[in-house]
Amino acid sequence: MTEKQAPPPAREPKDRKKPKNEGWIRWWGLGAFVGLAVLLALLWLFLVDPFVKRMIEQTGTKLVGAKVELAAAHVTLSPLGLTLTRLQVTNPDEPMSNAVEAARIAMSLDGLNLFRRKVIIEEMAVEGLRFGTQRQSSGAVAPSREPGDAAKPAAKIPMPSFEVPDIKTVMATADLQSVKLAESLQADIKKAQDDWKKRLTELPDQRKLNDYKTRIEKLKSSAKGGLGGILGATGEVAAIQKDLEKDLEGIKNAKTDFDRQLADLKQRVDQAIKAPQEDVQRLQEKYRLSPQGLANMSGMLLGGKGGEWVRQGLAWYGKVQPMLAQAQVQPKGPEVVKPIRGKGVEVRFAEREPLPDFLIRTATVSAQLEAGDLNGKIENITPDQHILGKPLTFAFAGDKLKGVQSIRLDGAMNRVVPASPRDHAQVRARGYQVQSMSLSDSADWPVTLGKAVADADLQATVSGQALAGQATVGLQSVKLTAGKPDAANPVIKAIGGALSSVTGFTVKAELSGTVEQYDVHLTSDLDRVLKDAVGKQVQALADQFTKELQAAVMAKAGGPLNELKSSFSGLGGIGNELASRLTQGSLGSALPSNPAEKLLPEGLKLPF
Amino acid sequence: MMRMLARLLAVLNSETHPGQISLGFCFAMVAGFTPLMSLHNLLVLLLVLVIRVNLSAFLLGLPVWSGLAFGLDPLFHRVGLAVLTNGSLASLWTSLYNSTLWRLEHFNNSIVMGSLLVSLLAFAPLYVLSNLAIRRYRAHVLAWVEKTRVMQLLKASRFYSLYQSFSGMGGGL
């Protein structure tokens, strides 16, 4: 018997060794982990600076829409901080210049909050801040866009003309409303006349009304035949009375309609009669020859500059706005933030000590302007003011600058209640030296503020979209030149003389409207000076122009107006006719309440 | 693909304890399902290195589970969002939200929460099932696999000898 070879074990192959059991802890693994961690830390140390630099450049470029460049970024661990060297932010409207350039920005960060994904910058120092510096290469990242409002030139305010315009030229291009009105009204009156003539034929005429009288007389004579005749005629009298009353009602209604239409047409005729005078006033304003023009002269002279400054200020305000734009107010319960495909959503919960995701508590800024250094402090820069509960505030000051004795700028941008934002700023400048400021570059009427020393107080508030502001600028040691020395026009000459003798004046400005559509209203004691100097001469010119204009307008509108009056008076005939028919009908209708009594002989009364 | 298969065979056919291989797969699932740059994956890495887990199984499993995670992300998102917005757990999440460590963990992200929860719940069952599968494989299939041409080629390769030598060092690679 051969021994059967035992089959190999089902669970373990014969030649297979048992798994090694060397314990569950691998001590060298701990060393490897520490080594890996050290390696990662070293890599981080070497790569963090270029990584931060790249991140700032990329994020900044995306936000601004033009290149944001950094020369270097350096992260320090103890204390945790970041230093940026030569930050350049391209002006998206002018890619060859920087909107802002900072030589050095150093900041200290709250490390613990950084782990909580909150960038809390306790202190930031911005040194060597400059505006509008030239770039060596274009900072555009996209095809050049349409220049914004800030780049658009200021709308020029036309200066008043002190020449009497040629009346023939004025009338050749004038679109006289009085003529149009008279012609249109004339057509309406004609139509009304035709309509009423037609309606008169449809109403009971004199003949029909006389008929009623005849029929009543006839009945009276037939009633004299006795009581039976009287009673027989009673029914007929009642029928006549009913017909007559119906006809009279028709005439009355027509008279009422006519009177109403007549009153309406009369009102329009009165307007048409006044229209030539309105045309004269409109043309006077168009050619700006009035003493009132002088009353607003400072608005014309300084309005352009004022508007330009307001526009520049609002353009900067518009650039700062997105930094504070907060998307949503955090609700009390868990908040699900925007879903990102493949990345999940962030669910936010209430924080015990709520802090914004981004906050710069204090930023000290040193700006290098052409005039000199302007130093200041900005506090609470965050897009989440409602979480912080404090508004952004800023205060800048500069003394003994080139061309300005002192300047103070302070204000706040308040978004603590996001639904009702309120921002305000005030500027106080003393001893601002004005040099060769062109107020009007009109070829016929150049006005230049050659020299002046200005003290200015400005304040502006933006509540939601509503804009309000006041400014008072006092100018001393003024040297103004206006018009050309060889100007032939005596008025322009007089204005030039009056302006050159001005040594000081005050300008007050009122800003109103909205951020998109604002209005600057300027007043100045310069207006009084000008009015005193040349008011009479301008008035004489204006009177002459008005006289010529009135004559020319009346010559053109007089004919249609006369025709209009004549047509309107023609309507009177229709009114008279209606009144006459009504009178005649009323006489015929003077019947007693009981028609039978009309037919009884005098002295007799019916018992019922 | 062939390279991965070869590596898988090398791991399964090695003398490594099935538990070490299973743990490698399980840890790979946690790291693969959840976003790689999460704080908890640092702990996973520490455990993988310190506990005698089969590193090859971990490294082999990581891309596989990561690939699966792309398809499972919508499920993770739904699970995570449901858990995070559950009213009865709000106080727990609020207290975690106020902790720096947990904020760093990014637990309040729906995919982090969902994938971590799913992978932790699947950890123990996967470990048991994987252990069982490896034992069965070694008992019933290994002998046949050893004789296949693929395995013969693999055994003759430099990679296998290298793997065996490192494995023999007790590293559990």
PDB file of C-alpha atoms in Angstrom, chain A residues 9-13 16-30 32-33 36 40 112-118 330 334 336 339-340 342-353 357, chain B residues 12-20 23 42 45-46 48-53 55 73 77 81 84-85 93-95 97-98 100 103-104 106-111 127 138-139 142 167-168 170-173:
ATOM      1  CA  PRO A   9      -2.942  22.616   3.550  1.00  0.00           C
ATOM      2  CA  ALA A  10      -5.855  24.592   2.166  1.00  0.00           C
ATOM      3  CA  ARG A  11      -5.184  27.799   4.056  1.00  0.00           C
ATOM      4  CA  GLU A  12      -1.405  28.127   4.024  1.00  0.00           C
ATOM      5  CA  PRO A  13       0.867  27.115   1.152  1.00  0.00           C
ATOM      6  CA  ARG A  16       5.015  30.074   2.593  1.00  0.00           C
ATOM      7  CA  LYS A  17       6.519  31.637   5.686  1.00  0.00           C
ATOM      8  CA  LYS A  18       4.241  32.913   8.409  1.00  0.00           C
ATOM      9  CA  PRO A  19       3.747  36.680   8.377  1.00  0.00           C
ATOM     10  CA  LYS A  20       6.321  38.404  10.403  1.00  0.00           C
ATOM     11  CA  ASN A  21       5.167  39.873  13.657  1.00  0.00           C
ATOM     12  CA  GLU A  22       7.564  42.566  14.716  1.00  0.00           C
ATOM     13  CA  GLY A  23       5.193  44.629  16.853  1.00  0.00           C
ATOM     14  CA  TRP A  24       2.902  47.437  15.721  1.00  0.00           C
ATOM     15  CA  ILE A  25       5.143  50.434  16.346  1.00  0.00           C
ATOM     16  CA  ARG A  26       7.668  51.517  13.724  1.00  0.00           C
ATOM     17  CA  TRP A  27       9.971  53.892  15.546  1.00  0.00           C
ATOM     18  CA  TRP A  28      11.884  54.975  12.504  1.00  0.00           C
ATOM     19  CA  GLY A  29       8.521  56.117  11.124  1.00  0.00           C
ATOM     20  CA  LEU A  30       8.366  58.770  13.814  1.00  0.00           C
ATOM     21  CA  ALA A  32      10.645  59.973   9.120  1.00  0.00           C
ATOM     22  CA  PHE A  33       7.580  62.007  10.049  1.00  0.00           C
ATOM     23  CA  LEU A  36       9.317  65.159   6.573  1.00  0.00           C
ATOM     24  CA  LEU A  40       8.229  70.801   4.588  1.00  0.00           C
ATOM     25  CA  LEU A 112      -3.734  82.781  15.797  1.00  0.00           C
ATOM     26  CA  ASN A 113      -6.472  84.329  13.730  1.00  0.00           C
ATOM     27  CA  LEU A 114      -4.565  83.537  10.575  1.00  0.00           C
ATOM     28  CA  PHE A 115      -5.043  79.854  11.451  1.00  0.00           C
ATOM     29  CA  ARG A 116      -8.767  80.629  11.607  1.00  0.00           C
ATOM     30  CA  ARG A 117      -8.521  81.984   8.057  1.00  0.00           C
ATOM     31  CA  LYS A 118      -8.858  85.564   9.259  1.00  0.00           C
ATOM     32  CA  GLN A 330     -24.258  87.521   8.635  1.00  0.00           C
ATOM     33  CA  PRO A 334     -25.683  78.814  10.404  1.00  0.00           C
ATOM     34  CA  VAL A 336     -24.166  78.629   3.928  1.00  0.00           C
ATOM     35  CA  PRO A 339     -21.374  76.867  -3.318  1.00  0.00           C
ATOM     36  CA  ILE A 340     -18.290  76.091  -5.385  1.00  0.00           C
ATOM     37  CA  GLY A 342     -16.098  70.317  -6.435  1.00  0.00           C
ATOM     38  CA  LYS A 343     -15.027  72.361  -3.433  1.00  0.00           C
ATOM     39  CA  GLY A 344     -18.079  72.111  -1.240  1.00  0.00           C
ATOM     40  CA  VAL A 345     -19.645  74.935   0.687  1.00  0.00           C
ATOM     41  CA  GLU A 346     -18.533  76.738   3.805  1.00  0.00           C
ATOM     42  CA  VAL A 347     -21.041  76.691   6.644  1.00  0.00           C
ATOM     43  CA  ARG A 348     -20.513  79.559   9.040  1.00  0.00           C
ATOM     44  CA  PHE A 349     -21.515  79.536  12.674  1.00  0.00           C
ATOM     45  CA  ALA A 350     -21.801  82.284  15.242  1.00  0.00           C
ATOM     46  CA  GLU A 351     -18.466  83.412  16.658  1.00  0.00           C
ATOM     47  CA  ARG A 352     -18.004  84.217  20.329  1.00  0.00           C
ATOM     48  CA  GLU A 353     -15.823  87.175  19.509  1.00  0.00           C
ATOM     49  CA  ASP A 357     -12.280  87.881   7.657  1.00  0.00           C
TER      50      ASP A 357
ATOM     51  CA  LEU B  12      -0.486  40.724  -1.440  1.00  0.00           C
ATOM     52  CA  ASN B  13       2.016  37.983  -2.085  1.00  0.00           C
ATOM     53  CA  SER B  14       4.509  39.295   0.419  1.00  0.00           C
ATOM     54  CA  GLU B  15       4.827  38.004   3.945  1.00  0.00           C
ATOM     55  CA  THR B  16       3.316  41.151   5.345  1.00  0.00           C
ATOM     56  CA  HIS B  17       0.585  40.656   7.939  1.00  0.00           C
ATOM     57  CA  PRO B  18      -2.872  41.087   6.363  1.00  0.00           C
ATOM     58  CA  GLY B  19      -3.786  43.567   9.077  1.00  0.00           C
ATOM     59  CA  GLN B  20      -0.924  45.854   8.079  1.00  0.00           C
ATOM     60  CA  LEU B  23      -4.695  49.305   7.577  1.00  0.00           C
ATOM     61  CA  LEU B  42      -1.162  65.094   8.801  1.00  0.00           C
ATOM     62  CA  LEU B  45       0.540  60.441   7.747  1.00  0.00           C
ATOM     63  CA  LEU B  46       1.939  60.266  11.277  1.00  0.00           C
ATOM     64  CA  VAL B  48       0.884  55.494   8.725  1.00  0.00           C
ATOM     65  CA  LEU B  49       4.549  56.100   9.457  1.00  0.00           C
ATOM     66  CA  VAL B  50       4.548  55.223  13.160  1.00  0.00           C
ATOM     67  CA  ILE B  51       2.153  52.252  13.183  1.00  0.00           C
ATOM     68  CA  ARG B  52       3.456  49.298  11.247  1.00  0.00           C
ATOM     69  CA  VAL B  53       1.113  49.893   8.343  1.00  0.00           C
ATOM     70  CA  LEU B  55       3.219  51.713   3.145  1.00  0.00           C
ATOM     71  CA  ASP B  73     -17.913  64.397  -4.059  1.00  0.00           C
ATOM     72  CA  HIS B  77     -21.261  67.345  -0.075  1.00  0.00           C
ATOM     73  CA  LEU B  81     -24.171  69.751   4.490  1.00  0.00           C
ATOM     74  CA  LEU B  84     -23.457  70.680   9.437  1.00  0.00           C
ATOM     75  CA  THR B  85     -26.904  72.216   9.110  1.00  0.00           C
ATOM     76  CA  TRP B  93     -20.418  72.879  15.532  1.00  0.00           C
ATOM     77  CA  THR B  94     -20.576  76.374  17.023  1.00  0.00           C
ATOM     78  CA  SER B  95     -18.158  75.455  19.775  1.00  0.00           C
ATOM     79  CA  TYR B  97     -16.101  76.757  14.982  1.00  0.00           C
ATOM     80  CA  ASN B  98     -14.747  78.888  17.798  1.00  0.00           C
ATOM     81  CA  THR B 100      -8.647  77.554  16.170  1.00  0.00           C
ATOM     82  CA  ARG B 103     -11.070  75.963  12.057  1.00  0.00           C
ATOM     83  CA  LEU B 104      -7.679  74.932  10.741  1.00  0.00           C
ATOM     84  CA  HIS B 106     -11.761  73.254   7.958  1.00  0.00           C
ATOM     85  CA  PHE B 107     -14.462  70.998   9.360  1.00  0.00           C
ATOM     86  CA  ASN B 108     -17.191  73.444   8.334  1.00  0.00           C
ATOM     87  CA  ASN B 109     -16.643  72.651   4.671  1.00  0.00           C
ATOM     88  CA  SER B 110     -19.366  70.297   3.447  1.00  0.00           C
ATOM     89  CA  ILE B 111     -16.978  68.071   1.479  1.00  0.00           C
ATOM     90  CA  TYR B 127     -10.484  46.804   7.644  1.00  0.00           C
ATOM     91  CA  ARG B 138      -3.573  33.861   0.149  1.00  0.00           C
ATOM     92  CA  ALA B 139      -5.344  30.576   0.926  1.00  0.00           C
ATOM     93  CA  LEU B 142      -2.013  32.831  -4.207  1.00  0.00           C
ATOM     94  CA  SER B 167      10.132  44.181   3.166  1.00  0.00           C
ATOM     95  CA  GLY B 168      12.568  41.800   4.778  1.00  0.00           C
ATOM     96  CA  GLY B 170      10.958  44.779   8.735  1.00  0.00           C
ATOM     97  CA  GLY B 171       9.779  47.985   7.400  1.00  0.00           C
ATOM     98  CA  GLY B 172       6.490  46.656   6.254  1.00  0.00           C
ATOM     99  CA  LEU B 173       6.868  48.610   3.116  1.00  0.00           C
TER     100      LEU B 173
END
